[in-house]
Amino acid sequence: MCGIVGYVGGRKCLPILLSGLKNLEYRGYDSAGVAIMEKGLIEIRKESGRVAALENLIDTSSFLGTVGIAHTRWATHGIPCKENAHPHKDNSNTFAVVHNGIIENYKELRQLLEGYGYSFYSQTDSEVIPNLIEYYYSKREKTKENFLNAVFKACKNFKGSYAILVLCKDFPNMQIVAKKNSPLVIGVR
Ligand code: GLU
């Protein structure tokens, strides 16, 4: 099982995310990644190996964003490698997701989405999450409420366990979290 961490606030999020990942590293350390909202786009960096390998890859001074999510992985579906590392994006690059847990029915969901023309670039169960969210979101107006509804509808389809953090490029100042049978703690200050 992995560790996930997210931040929304007034401070640069990258140092907070990296320090969160280091604290959570005991939960998984085959790969690590971050997604940060930067000037209206979701920037993703990931690397196989320990959090230190990810940190070495990133030029920390170039990330000013204050909203982000991060993951340290312990693979359940798909080998440990960069392609399978989280965060995962949907096909339209609108969403990024980190996931702790197992989507037991991911094969059916993947087949369904492939039938609608979606492509998959990893072997993970997790990659269906951003794509199913996009499937629901793309049918409606781009509103916060529809972002929330799309996450809610996607979650209703997932069998298994999850704690997820979701970024949407259309709403750069927020993230949505959801959980079922996996731990998730939210801190407010
Ligand atoms: N099932 C997901 C994967 O294999 C998440 C694993 C984890 O919780 O680290 O990528």
Short mmCIF file of N, CA and C and ligand atoms in Angstrom, two decimals:
data_model
loop_
_atom_site.label_atom_id
_atom_site.label_comp_id
_atom_site.label_asym_id
_atom_site.label_seq_id
_atom_site.Cartn_x
_atom_site.Cartn_y
_atom_site.Cartn_z
N MET A 1 0.84 -1.20 0.00
CA MET A 1 0.00 0.00 0.00
C MET A 1 0.88 1.25 0.00
N CYS A 2 0.31 2.30 -0.52
CA CYS A 2 1.13 3.48 -0.76
C CYS A 2 0.87 4.57 0.27
N GLY A 3 1.53 5.69 0.06
CA GLY A 3 1.21 6.88 0.83
C GLY A 3 0.83 8.00 -0.12
N ILE A 4 -0.21 8.74 0.22
CA ILE A 4 -0.58 9.89 -0.60
C ILE A 4 -0.59 11.14 0.27
N VAL A 5 -0.28 12.27 -0.34
CA VAL A 5 -0.31 13.54 0.40
C VAL A 5 -0.73 14.65 -0.56
N GLY A 6 -1.51 15.58 -0.05
CA GLY A 6 -1.94 16.71 -0.88
C GLY A 6 -1.87 17.99 -0.09
N TYR A 7 -1.81 19.11 -0.79
CA TYR A 7 -1.79 20.41 -0.13
C TYR A 7 -2.57 21.43 -0.97
N VAL A 8 -3.38 22.23 -0.28
CA VAL A 8 -4.04 23.40 -0.89
C VAL A 8 -3.82 24.53 0.09
N GLY A 9 -3.24 25.64 -0.32
CA GLY A 9 -3.04 26.72 0.65
C GLY A 9 -2.29 27.88 0.05
N GLY A 10 -1.62 28.63 0.91
CA GLY A 10 -0.96 29.83 0.46
C GLY A 10 0.55 29.68 0.30
N ARG A 11 1.06 28.51 0.64
CA ARG A 11 2.52 28.32 0.55
C ARG A 11 2.89 27.48 -0.67
N LYS A 12 4.15 27.58 -1.09
CA LYS A 12 4.60 26.72 -2.19
C LYS A 12 4.43 25.26 -1.75
N CYS A 13 3.78 24.45 -2.60
CA CYS A 13 3.41 23.12 -2.11
C CYS A 13 4.53 22.08 -2.27
N LEU A 14 5.46 22.29 -3.20
CA LEU A 14 6.42 21.21 -3.48
C LEU A 14 7.21 20.77 -2.23
N PRO A 15 7.79 21.71 -1.45
CA PRO A 15 8.53 21.26 -0.26
C PRO A 15 7.63 20.52 0.74
N ILE A 16 6.37 20.95 0.83
CA ILE A 16 5.44 20.31 1.76
C ILE A 16 5.13 18.89 1.28
N LEU A 17 4.93 18.75 -0.03
CA LEU A 17 4.62 17.42 -0.58
C LEU A 17 5.81 16.47 -0.41
N LEU A 18 7.01 16.99 -0.69
CA LEU A 18 8.18 16.11 -0.60
C LEU A 18 8.42 15.68 0.84
N SER A 19 8.22 16.61 1.77
CA SER A 19 8.43 16.23 3.17
C SER A 19 7.33 15.25 3.62
N GLY A 20 6.09 15.44 3.11
CA GLY A 20 5.02 14.48 3.41
C GLY A 20 5.36 13.10 2.87
N LEU A 21 5.89 13.06 1.65
CA LEU A 21 6.24 11.76 1.06
C LEU A 21 7.32 11.06 1.87
N LYS A 22 8.28 11.85 2.37
CA LYS A 22 9.36 11.22 3.16
C LYS A 22 8.78 10.60 4.43
N ASN A 23 7.83 11.30 5.05
CA ASN A 23 7.19 10.75 6.25
C ASN A 23 6.38 9.50 5.95
N LEU A 24 5.85 9.41 4.73
CA LEU A 24 5.00 8.27 4.36
C LEU A 24 5.77 7.16 3.64
N GLU A 25 7.06 7.36 3.46
CA GLU A 25 7.80 6.46 2.58
C GLU A 25 7.79 5.01 3.07
N TYR A 26 7.65 4.82 4.39
CA TYR A 26 7.62 3.45 4.91
C TYR A 26 6.45 2.67 4.32
N ARG A 27 5.42 3.38 3.80
CA ARG A 27 4.24 2.70 3.25
C ARG A 27 4.43 2.24 1.80
N GLY A 28 5.50 2.71 1.17
CA GLY A 28 5.71 2.29 -0.22
C GLY A 28 6.87 3.07 -0.80
N TYR A 29 7.75 2.37 -1.50
CA TYR A 29 8.93 3.09 -1.97
C TYR A 29 9.47 2.53 -3.27
N ASP A 30 8.56 2.02 -4.15
CA ASP A 30 9.10 1.54 -5.43
C ASP A 30 9.13 2.65 -6.48
N SER A 31 8.34 3.69 -6.26
CA SER A 31 8.38 4.86 -7.14
C SER A 31 7.64 6.00 -6.44
N ALA A 32 7.81 7.20 -6.95
CA ALA A 32 7.16 8.36 -6.31
C ALA A 32 6.89 9.41 -7.37
N GLY A 33 5.90 10.27 -7.08
CA GLY A 33 5.58 11.32 -8.05
C GLY A 33 4.79 12.45 -7.43
N VAL A 34 4.78 13.58 -8.14
CA VAL A 34 4.00 14.75 -7.70
C VAL A 34 3.26 15.33 -8.90
N ALA A 35 2.11 15.96 -8.63
CA ALA A 35 1.41 16.77 -9.64
C ALA A 35 1.12 18.12 -8.99
N ILE A 36 1.49 19.18 -9.69
CA ILE A 36 1.35 20.53 -9.12
C ILE A 36 0.66 21.43 -10.13
N MET A 37 -0.26 22.24 -9.65
CA MET A 37 -0.92 23.22 -10.52
C MET A 37 0.05 24.36 -10.75
N GLU A 38 0.45 24.55 -12.00
CA GLU A 38 1.39 25.62 -12.34
C GLU A 38 0.81 26.41 -13.52
N LYS A 39 0.44 27.63 -13.28
CA LYS A 39 -0.06 28.52 -14.34
C LYS A 39 -1.15 27.85 -15.17
N GLY A 40 -2.12 27.27 -14.50
CA GLY A 40 -3.27 26.71 -15.21
C GLY A 40 -3.05 25.34 -15.81
N LEU A 41 -1.85 24.79 -15.64
CA LEU A 41 -1.60 23.44 -16.16
C LEU A 41 -1.20 22.52 -15.02
N ILE A 42 -1.42 21.22 -15.24
CA ILE A 42 -0.99 20.25 -14.24
C ILE A 42 0.38 19.73 -14.65
N GLU A 43 1.38 20.04 -13.83
CA GLU A 43 2.75 19.56 -14.11
C GLU A 43 2.99 18.30 -13.30
N ILE A 44 3.44 17.25 -13.97
CA ILE A 44 3.69 15.98 -13.28
C ILE A 44 5.17 15.61 -13.39
N ARG A 45 5.72 15.18 -12.28
CA ARG A 45 7.07 14.61 -12.27
C ARG A 45 7.01 13.30 -11.51
N LYS A 46 7.60 12.24 -12.08
CA LYS A 46 7.64 10.98 -11.35
C LYS A 46 8.91 10.22 -11.67
N GLU A 47 9.26 9.31 -10.76
CA GLU A 47 10.51 8.57 -10.94
C GLU A 47 10.40 7.24 -10.20
N SER A 48 11.05 6.21 -10.76
CA SER A 48 11.06 4.96 -10.01
C SER A 48 12.11 5.05 -8.90
N GLY A 49 11.95 4.23 -7.89
CA GLY A 49 12.86 4.26 -6.74
C GLY A 49 12.32 5.13 -5.62
N ARG A 50 13.22 5.55 -4.74
CA ARG A 50 12.83 6.23 -3.51
C ARG A 50 12.48 7.70 -3.78
N VAL A 51 11.93 8.33 -2.75
CA VAL A 51 11.55 9.74 -2.86
C VAL A 51 12.78 10.60 -3.20
N ALA A 52 13.93 10.20 -2.70
CA ALA A 52 15.16 10.96 -2.98
C ALA A 52 15.44 11.01 -4.48
N ALA A 53 15.10 9.93 -5.20
CA ALA A 53 15.32 9.90 -6.66
C ALA A 53 14.42 10.93 -7.33
N LEU A 54 13.19 11.06 -6.84
CA LEU A 54 12.26 12.06 -7.39
C LEU A 54 12.79 13.46 -7.09
N GLU A 55 13.24 13.65 -5.88
CA GLU A 55 13.74 14.96 -5.45
C GLU A 55 14.93 15.39 -6.31
N ASN A 56 15.79 14.45 -6.63
CA ASN A 56 16.97 14.77 -7.46
C ASN A 56 16.58 15.21 -8.86
N LEU A 57 15.44 14.70 -9.31
CA LEU A 57 14.99 14.97 -10.67
C LEU A 57 14.40 16.37 -10.82
N ILE A 58 13.90 16.92 -9.70
CA ILE A 58 13.10 18.15 -9.78
C ILE A 58 13.94 19.37 -9.47
N ASP A 59 13.79 20.38 -10.33
CA ASP A 59 14.39 21.69 -10.03
C ASP A 59 13.36 22.43 -9.16
N THR A 60 13.57 22.36 -7.85
CA THR A 60 12.54 22.85 -6.92
C THR A 60 12.23 24.33 -7.12
N SER A 61 13.22 25.10 -7.58
CA SER A 61 12.98 26.55 -7.71
C SER A 61 11.99 26.87 -8.83
N SER A 62 11.78 25.92 -9.75
CA SER A 62 10.89 26.22 -10.87
C SER A 62 9.42 25.92 -10.57
N PHE A 63 9.14 25.40 -9.39
CA PHE A 63 7.74 25.11 -9.02
C PHE A 63 7.26 26.09 -7.97
N LEU A 64 6.30 26.94 -8.36
CA LEU A 64 5.79 27.96 -7.45
C LEU A 64 4.37 27.65 -6.98
N GLY A 65 3.76 26.62 -7.56
CA GLY A 65 2.35 26.31 -7.31
C GLY A 65 2.06 26.03 -5.84
N THR A 66 0.83 26.33 -5.45
CA THR A 66 0.42 26.17 -4.05
C THR A 66 -0.66 25.09 -3.88
N VAL A 67 -0.90 24.35 -4.96
CA VAL A 67 -1.87 23.25 -4.89
C VAL A 67 -1.23 22.03 -5.56
N GLY A 68 -1.19 20.92 -4.82
CA GLY A 68 -0.56 19.74 -5.43
C GLY A 68 -0.88 18.46 -4.69
N ILE A 69 -0.54 17.35 -5.36
CA ILE A 69 -0.76 16.02 -4.79
C ILE A 69 0.49 15.18 -5.04
N ALA A 70 0.68 14.16 -4.21
CA ALA A 70 1.90 13.35 -4.34
C ALA A 70 1.65 11.92 -3.86
N HIS A 71 2.54 11.03 -4.29
CA HIS A 71 2.33 9.59 -4.08
C HIS A 71 3.65 8.87 -3.91
N THR A 72 3.70 7.96 -2.98
CA THR A 72 4.81 7.02 -2.95
C THR A 72 4.19 5.62 -3.07
N ARG A 73 4.67 4.85 -4.06
CA ARG A 73 3.91 3.65 -4.50
C ARG A 73 4.48 2.35 -3.94
N TRP A 74 3.60 1.45 -3.66
CA TRP A 74 3.95 0.05 -3.42
C TRP A 74 3.03 -0.74 -4.33
N ALA A 75 3.58 -1.18 -5.46
CA ALA A 75 2.76 -1.69 -6.57
C ALA A 75 1.86 -2.86 -6.18
N THR A 76 0.63 -2.80 -6.63
CA THR A 76 -0.25 -3.98 -6.55
C THR A 76 -0.56 -4.48 -7.96
N HIS A 77 -0.67 -3.57 -8.94
CA HIS A 77 -1.01 -3.95 -10.31
C HIS A 77 -0.04 -3.23 -11.26
N GLY A 78 0.81 -4.00 -11.90
CA GLY A 78 1.81 -3.39 -12.79
C GLY A 78 3.14 -3.29 -12.06
N ILE A 79 4.20 -3.55 -12.81
CA ILE A 79 5.54 -3.58 -12.20
C ILE A 79 5.93 -2.20 -11.67
N PRO A 80 6.88 -2.16 -10.73
CA PRO A 80 7.40 -0.87 -10.30
C PRO A 80 8.22 -0.24 -11.43
N CYS A 81 7.78 0.86 -11.98
CA CYS A 81 8.52 1.58 -13.02
C CYS A 81 7.91 2.98 -13.15
N LYS A 82 8.60 3.84 -13.92
CA LYS A 82 8.15 5.22 -14.03
C LYS A 82 6.75 5.33 -14.63
N GLU A 83 6.46 4.54 -15.67
CA GLU A 83 5.16 4.62 -16.35
C GLU A 83 4.01 4.28 -15.39
N ASN A 84 4.28 3.35 -14.48
CA ASN A 84 3.22 2.94 -13.55
C ASN A 84 3.15 3.82 -12.31
N ALA A 85 4.16 4.67 -12.13
CA ALA A 85 4.16 5.56 -10.95
C ALA A 85 2.99 6.54 -11.04
N HIS A 86 2.49 6.95 -9.90
CA HIS A 86 1.43 7.96 -9.84
C HIS A 86 2.10 9.32 -9.72
N PRO A 87 1.41 10.42 -9.99
CA PRO A 87 0.02 10.59 -10.39
C PRO A 87 -0.25 10.09 -11.82
N HIS A 88 -1.51 9.68 -12.04
CA HIS A 88 -1.96 9.32 -13.37
C HIS A 88 -2.91 10.39 -13.90
N LYS A 89 -2.83 10.60 -15.22
CA LYS A 89 -3.69 11.61 -15.87
C LYS A 89 -4.76 10.92 -16.71
N ASP A 90 -5.78 11.68 -17.06
CA ASP A 90 -6.76 11.17 -18.03
C ASP A 90 -6.26 11.54 -19.43
N ASN A 91 -6.93 11.03 -20.44
CA ASN A 91 -6.50 11.24 -21.83
C ASN A 91 -6.48 12.70 -22.25
N SER A 92 -7.35 13.53 -21.65
CA SER A 92 -7.41 14.93 -22.09
C SER A 92 -6.52 15.85 -21.25
N ASN A 93 -5.74 15.26 -20.34
CA ASN A 93 -4.85 16.03 -19.46
C ASN A 93 -5.60 17.02 -18.58
N THR A 94 -6.85 16.73 -18.28
CA THR A 94 -7.64 17.62 -17.42
C THR A 94 -7.49 17.24 -15.95
N PHE A 95 -7.31 15.95 -15.67
CA PHE A 95 -7.27 15.47 -14.29
C PHE A 95 -5.94 14.76 -13.98
N ALA A 96 -5.54 14.87 -12.72
CA ALA A 96 -4.43 14.04 -12.21
C ALA A 96 -4.90 13.44 -10.89
N VAL A 97 -4.53 12.17 -10.71
CA VAL A 97 -5.02 11.43 -9.53
C VAL A 97 -3.87 10.66 -8.88
N VAL A 98 -3.84 10.67 -7.55
CA VAL A 98 -3.03 9.70 -6.81
C VAL A 98 -4.00 8.78 -6.08
N HIS A 99 -3.60 7.52 -5.96
CA HIS A 99 -4.53 6.50 -5.44
C HIS A 99 -3.79 5.56 -4.50
N ASN A 100 -4.38 5.40 -3.34
CA ASN A 100 -3.94 4.35 -2.42
C ASN A 100 -5.01 3.28 -2.41
N GLY A 101 -4.63 2.03 -2.69
CA GLY A 101 -5.60 0.94 -2.62
C GLY A 101 -5.63 0.12 -3.89
N ILE A 102 -6.75 -0.55 -4.10
CA ILE A 102 -6.91 -1.44 -5.26
C ILE A 102 -8.31 -1.27 -5.84
N ILE A 103 -8.39 -1.01 -7.15
CA ILE A 103 -9.69 -1.00 -7.83
C ILE A 103 -9.88 -2.42 -8.39
N GLU A 104 -10.67 -3.20 -7.70
CA GLU A 104 -10.76 -4.63 -8.05
C GLU A 104 -11.38 -4.86 -9.42
N ASN A 105 -12.29 -4.00 -9.83
CA ASN A 105 -12.96 -4.19 -11.12
C ASN A 105 -12.35 -3.33 -12.23
N TYR A 106 -11.04 -3.06 -12.11
CA TYR A 106 -10.43 -2.14 -13.09
C TYR A 106 -10.43 -2.70 -14.51
N LYS A 107 -10.37 -4.04 -14.64
CA LYS A 107 -10.31 -4.61 -16.00
C LYS A 107 -11.60 -4.30 -16.75
N GLU A 108 -12.74 -4.49 -16.09
CA GLU A 108 -14.04 -4.19 -16.74
C GLU A 108 -14.12 -2.71 -17.08
N LEU A 109 -13.71 -1.87 -16.12
CA LEU A 109 -13.81 -0.42 -16.36
C LEU A 109 -12.89 0.01 -17.50
N ARG A 110 -11.73 -0.59 -17.53
CA ARG A 110 -10.77 -0.25 -18.59
C ARG A 110 -11.33 -0.66 -19.96
N GLN A 111 -11.91 -1.85 -20.00
CA GLN A 111 -12.51 -2.33 -21.26
C GLN A 111 -13.63 -1.41 -21.73
N LEU A 112 -14.44 -1.01 -20.75
CA LEU A 112 -15.56 -0.11 -21.06
C LEU A 112 -15.03 1.20 -21.65
N LEU A 113 -14.03 1.76 -20.98
CA LEU A 113 -13.48 3.05 -21.43
C LEU A 113 -12.77 2.89 -22.77
N GLU A 114 -12.07 1.79 -22.97
CA GLU A 114 -11.43 1.55 -24.27
C GLU A 114 -12.48 1.52 -25.37
N GLY A 115 -13.63 0.96 -25.04
CA GLY A 115 -14.75 0.92 -26.00
C GLY A 115 -15.21 2.32 -26.38
N TYR A 116 -15.04 3.29 -25.46
CA TYR A 116 -15.40 4.68 -25.77
C TYR A 116 -14.23 5.46 -26.38
N GLY A 117 -13.12 4.77 -26.63
CA GLY A 117 -12.00 5.42 -27.31
C GLY A 117 -10.87 5.88 -26.40
N TYR A 118 -10.94 5.57 -25.12
CA TYR A 118 -9.86 5.97 -24.20
C TYR A 118 -8.66 5.05 -24.37
N SER A 119 -7.45 5.61 -24.22
CA SER A 119 -6.23 4.81 -24.27
C SER A 119 -5.61 4.76 -22.87
N PHE A 120 -4.83 3.70 -22.63
CA PHE A 120 -4.18 3.53 -21.33
C PHE A 120 -2.68 3.39 -21.53
N TYR A 121 -1.93 4.01 -20.64
CA TYR A 121 -0.48 4.07 -20.83
C TYR A 121 0.28 3.38 -19.69
N SER A 122 -0.44 2.80 -18.75
CA SER A 122 0.22 2.09 -17.65
C SER A 122 -0.47 0.75 -17.47
N GLN A 123 0.12 -0.06 -16.62
CA GLN A 123 -0.50 -1.37 -16.31
C GLN A 123 -1.29 -1.31 -15.01
N THR A 124 -1.44 -0.13 -14.44
CA THR A 124 -2.05 -0.04 -13.11
C THR A 124 -3.57 -0.14 -13.16
N ASP A 125 -4.13 -0.52 -12.03
CA ASP A 125 -5.58 -0.44 -11.83
C ASP A 125 -6.00 1.03 -11.71
N SER A 126 -5.09 1.88 -11.24
CA SER A 126 -5.43 3.26 -10.87
C SER A 126 -5.76 4.15 -12.07
N GLU A 127 -5.23 3.84 -13.24
CA GLU A 127 -5.39 4.75 -14.39
C GLU A 127 -6.84 4.86 -14.85
N VAL A 128 -7.69 3.91 -14.45
CA VAL A 128 -9.11 4.06 -14.82
C VAL A 128 -9.74 5.23 -14.06
N ILE A 129 -9.16 5.61 -12.93
CA ILE A 129 -9.82 6.62 -12.08
C ILE A 129 -9.91 7.98 -12.79
N PRO A 130 -8.78 8.58 -13.22
CA PRO A 130 -8.92 9.88 -13.89
C PRO A 130 -9.74 9.80 -15.18
N ASN A 131 -9.65 8.67 -15.88
CA ASN A 131 -10.39 8.56 -17.15
C ASN A 131 -11.89 8.41 -16.93
N LEU A 132 -12.28 7.70 -15.89
CA LEU A 132 -13.72 7.59 -15.63
C LEU A 132 -14.27 8.93 -15.12
N ILE A 133 -13.47 9.63 -14.35
CA ILE A 133 -13.89 10.98 -13.92
C ILE A 133 -14.09 11.86 -15.15
N GLU A 134 -13.15 11.80 -16.08
CA GLU A 134 -13.25 12.61 -17.29
C GLU A 134 -14.46 12.22 -18.13
N TYR A 135 -14.73 10.94 -18.17
CA TYR A 135 -15.89 10.44 -18.92
C TYR A 135 -17.16 11.15 -18.44
N TYR A 136 -17.34 11.23 -17.12
CA TYR A 136 -18.54 11.88 -16.59
C TYR A 136 -18.47 13.40 -16.73
N TYR A 137 -17.29 13.94 -16.48
CA TYR A 137 -17.12 15.41 -16.50
C TYR A 137 -17.33 15.99 -17.89
N SER A 138 -16.85 15.27 -18.91
CA SER A 138 -16.86 15.83 -20.27
C SER A 138 -18.28 15.98 -20.82
N LYS A 139 -19.24 15.34 -20.18
CA LYS A 139 -20.62 15.41 -20.67
C LYS A 139 -21.35 16.65 -20.18
N ARG A 140 -20.74 17.40 -19.28
CA ARG A 140 -21.43 18.53 -18.63
C ARG A 140 -20.64 19.81 -18.77
N GLU A 141 -21.27 20.89 -18.30
CA GLU A 141 -20.58 22.19 -18.23
C GLU A 141 -19.41 22.10 -17.25
N LYS A 142 -18.40 22.95 -17.50
CA LYS A 142 -17.23 22.92 -16.61
C LYS A 142 -17.51 23.73 -15.35
N THR A 143 -18.16 23.13 -14.37
CA THR A 143 -18.40 23.83 -13.11
C THR A 143 -17.82 23.00 -11.98
N LYS A 144 -17.60 23.69 -10.84
CA LYS A 144 -17.06 22.99 -9.67
C LYS A 144 -17.99 21.86 -9.25
N GLU A 145 -19.28 22.17 -9.34
CA GLU A 145 -20.27 21.19 -8.94
C GLU A 145 -20.17 19.93 -9.83
N ASN A 146 -19.96 20.15 -11.12
CA ASN A 146 -19.84 19.00 -12.02
C ASN A 146 -18.53 18.25 -11.84
N PHE A 147 -17.49 18.98 -11.43
CA PHE A 147 -16.23 18.30 -11.06
C PHE A 147 -16.52 17.36 -9.89
N LEU A 148 -17.17 17.88 -8.86
CA LEU A 148 -17.51 17.06 -7.69
C LEU A 148 -18.42 15.89 -8.09
N ASN A 149 -19.42 16.18 -8.91
CA ASN A 149 -20.34 15.12 -9.34
C ASN A 149 -19.64 14.03 -10.13
N ALA A 150 -18.70 14.44 -10.98
CA ALA A 150 -17.98 13.46 -11.80
C ALA A 150 -17.15 12.54 -10.91
N VAL A 151 -16.51 13.09 -9.88
CA VAL A 151 -15.72 12.26 -8.96
C VAL A 151 -16.68 11.31 -8.22
N PHE A 152 -17.78 11.86 -7.79
CA PHE A 152 -18.76 11.07 -7.04
C PHE A 152 -19.29 9.91 -7.90
N LYS A 153 -19.66 10.22 -9.15
CA LYS A 153 -20.20 9.17 -10.03
C LYS A 153 -19.14 8.11 -10.34
N ALA A 154 -17.90 8.56 -10.58
CA ALA A 154 -16.83 7.60 -10.87
C ALA A 154 -16.65 6.68 -9.66
N CYS A 155 -16.62 7.25 -8.46
CA CYS A 155 -16.39 6.45 -7.25
C CYS A 155 -17.46 5.39 -7.06
N LYS A 156 -18.66 5.70 -7.48
CA LYS A 156 -19.74 4.73 -7.33
C LYS A 156 -19.47 3.45 -8.12
N ASN A 157 -18.64 3.55 -9.15
CA ASN A 157 -18.31 2.39 -9.98
C ASN A 157 -17.16 1.55 -9.44
N PHE A 158 -16.41 2.08 -8.47
CA PHE A 158 -15.19 1.39 -8.05
C PHE A 158 -15.50 0.34 -6.99
N LYS A 159 -15.05 -0.90 -7.26
CA LYS A 159 -15.12 -1.94 -6.23
C LYS A 159 -13.71 -2.07 -5.65
N GLY A 160 -13.62 -2.23 -4.35
CA GLY A 160 -12.30 -2.38 -3.73
C GLY A 160 -12.06 -1.29 -2.72
N SER A 161 -10.83 -0.82 -2.66
CA SER A 161 -10.49 0.18 -1.65
C SER A 161 -9.76 1.35 -2.31
N TYR A 162 -10.02 2.52 -1.80
CA TYR A 162 -9.30 3.67 -2.34
C TYR A 162 -9.31 4.84 -1.37
N ALA A 163 -8.18 5.55 -1.41
CA ALA A 163 -8.15 6.94 -0.96
C ALA A 163 -7.55 7.66 -2.15
N ILE A 164 -8.26 8.67 -2.65
CA ILE A 164 -7.76 9.36 -3.85
C ILE A 164 -7.74 10.87 -3.62
N LEU A 165 -6.81 11.51 -4.31
CA LEU A 165 -6.75 12.97 -4.38
C LEU A 165 -6.82 13.31 -5.87
N VAL A 166 -7.66 14.28 -6.21
CA VAL A 166 -7.90 14.59 -7.63
C VAL A 166 -7.68 16.08 -7.89
N LEU A 167 -6.82 16.37 -8.87
CA LEU A 167 -6.66 17.74 -9.36
C LEU A 167 -7.39 17.87 -10.69
N CYS A 168 -7.96 19.07 -10.93
CA CYS A 168 -8.60 19.35 -12.22
C CYS A 168 -8.05 20.68 -12.72
N LYS A 169 -7.56 20.69 -13.96
CA LYS A 169 -6.91 21.92 -14.43
C LYS A 169 -7.89 23.08 -14.56
N ASP A 170 -9.18 22.80 -14.66
CA ASP A 170 -10.16 23.88 -14.77
C ASP A 170 -10.41 24.58 -13.44
N PHE A 171 -9.96 23.99 -12.35
CA PHE A 171 -10.18 24.57 -11.00
C PHE A 171 -8.87 24.52 -10.23
N PRO A 172 -7.96 25.45 -10.54
CA PRO A 172 -6.60 25.34 -10.04
C PRO A 172 -6.43 25.59 -8.54
N ASN A 173 -7.47 26.05 -7.87
CA ASN A 173 -7.30 26.36 -6.44
C ASN A 173 -7.89 25.31 -5.51
N MET A 174 -8.18 24.15 -6.05
CA MET A 174 -8.81 23.15 -5.19
C MET A 174 -8.37 21.74 -5.57
N GLN A 175 -8.67 20.80 -4.71
CA GLN A 175 -8.57 19.39 -5.06
C GLN A 175 -9.71 18.67 -4.37
N ILE A 176 -10.11 17.53 -4.93
CA ILE A 176 -11.16 16.74 -4.32
C ILE A 176 -10.54 15.46 -3.77
N VAL A 177 -11.00 15.08 -2.57
CA VAL A 177 -10.51 13.85 -1.97
C VAL A 177 -11.71 12.91 -1.76
N ALA A 178 -11.44 11.62 -1.85
CA ALA A 178 -12.50 10.63 -1.60
C ALA A 178 -11.85 9.39 -1.03
N LYS A 179 -12.61 8.64 -0.23
CA LYS A 179 -12.04 7.44 0.35
C LYS A 179 -13.10 6.36 0.57
N LYS A 180 -12.63 5.11 0.49
CA LYS A 180 -13.47 3.97 0.88
C LYS A 180 -12.52 2.85 1.30
N ASN A 181 -12.61 2.44 2.52
CA ASN A 181 -11.79 1.34 3.05
C ASN A 181 -10.28 1.60 3.01
N SER A 182 -9.86 2.83 2.86
CA SER A 182 -8.45 3.20 2.96
C SER A 182 -8.38 4.44 3.84
N PRO A 183 -7.30 4.59 4.60
CA PRO A 183 -7.23 5.73 5.53
C PRO A 183 -6.94 7.05 4.82
N LEU A 184 -7.51 8.13 5.35
CA LEU A 184 -7.25 9.47 4.82
C LEU A 184 -7.48 10.48 5.95
N VAL A 185 -6.52 11.34 6.16
CA VAL A 185 -6.64 12.35 7.22
C VAL A 185 -6.58 13.72 6.57
N ILE A 186 -7.49 14.63 6.96
CA ILE A 186 -7.45 15.99 6.43
C ILE A 186 -7.11 16.94 7.58
N GLY A 187 -6.11 17.76 7.39
CA GLY A 187 -5.73 18.75 8.40
C GLY A 187 -6.12 20.14 7.91
N VAL A 188 -6.68 20.96 8.79
CA VAL A 188 -7.06 22.33 8.43
C VAL A 188 -6.40 23.28 9.43
N ARG A 189 -5.75 24.33 8.94
CA ARG A 189 -5.22 25.35 9.87
C ARG A 189 -5.32 26.72 9.27
N1 GLU B 1 -3.02 -0.21 -6.93
C1 GLU B 1 -2.23 0.95 -7.21
C2 GLU B 1 -1.02 0.63 -8.05
O1 GLU B 1 -0.61 -0.51 -8.13
C3 GLU B 1 -1.83 1.69 -5.96
C4 GLU B 1 -0.84 0.89 -5.16
C5 GLU B 1 -0.49 1.57 -3.88
O2 GLU B 1 -1.42 1.69 -3.03
O3 GLU B 1 0.69 1.93 -3.75
O4 GLU B 1 -0.47 1.51 -8.65
#
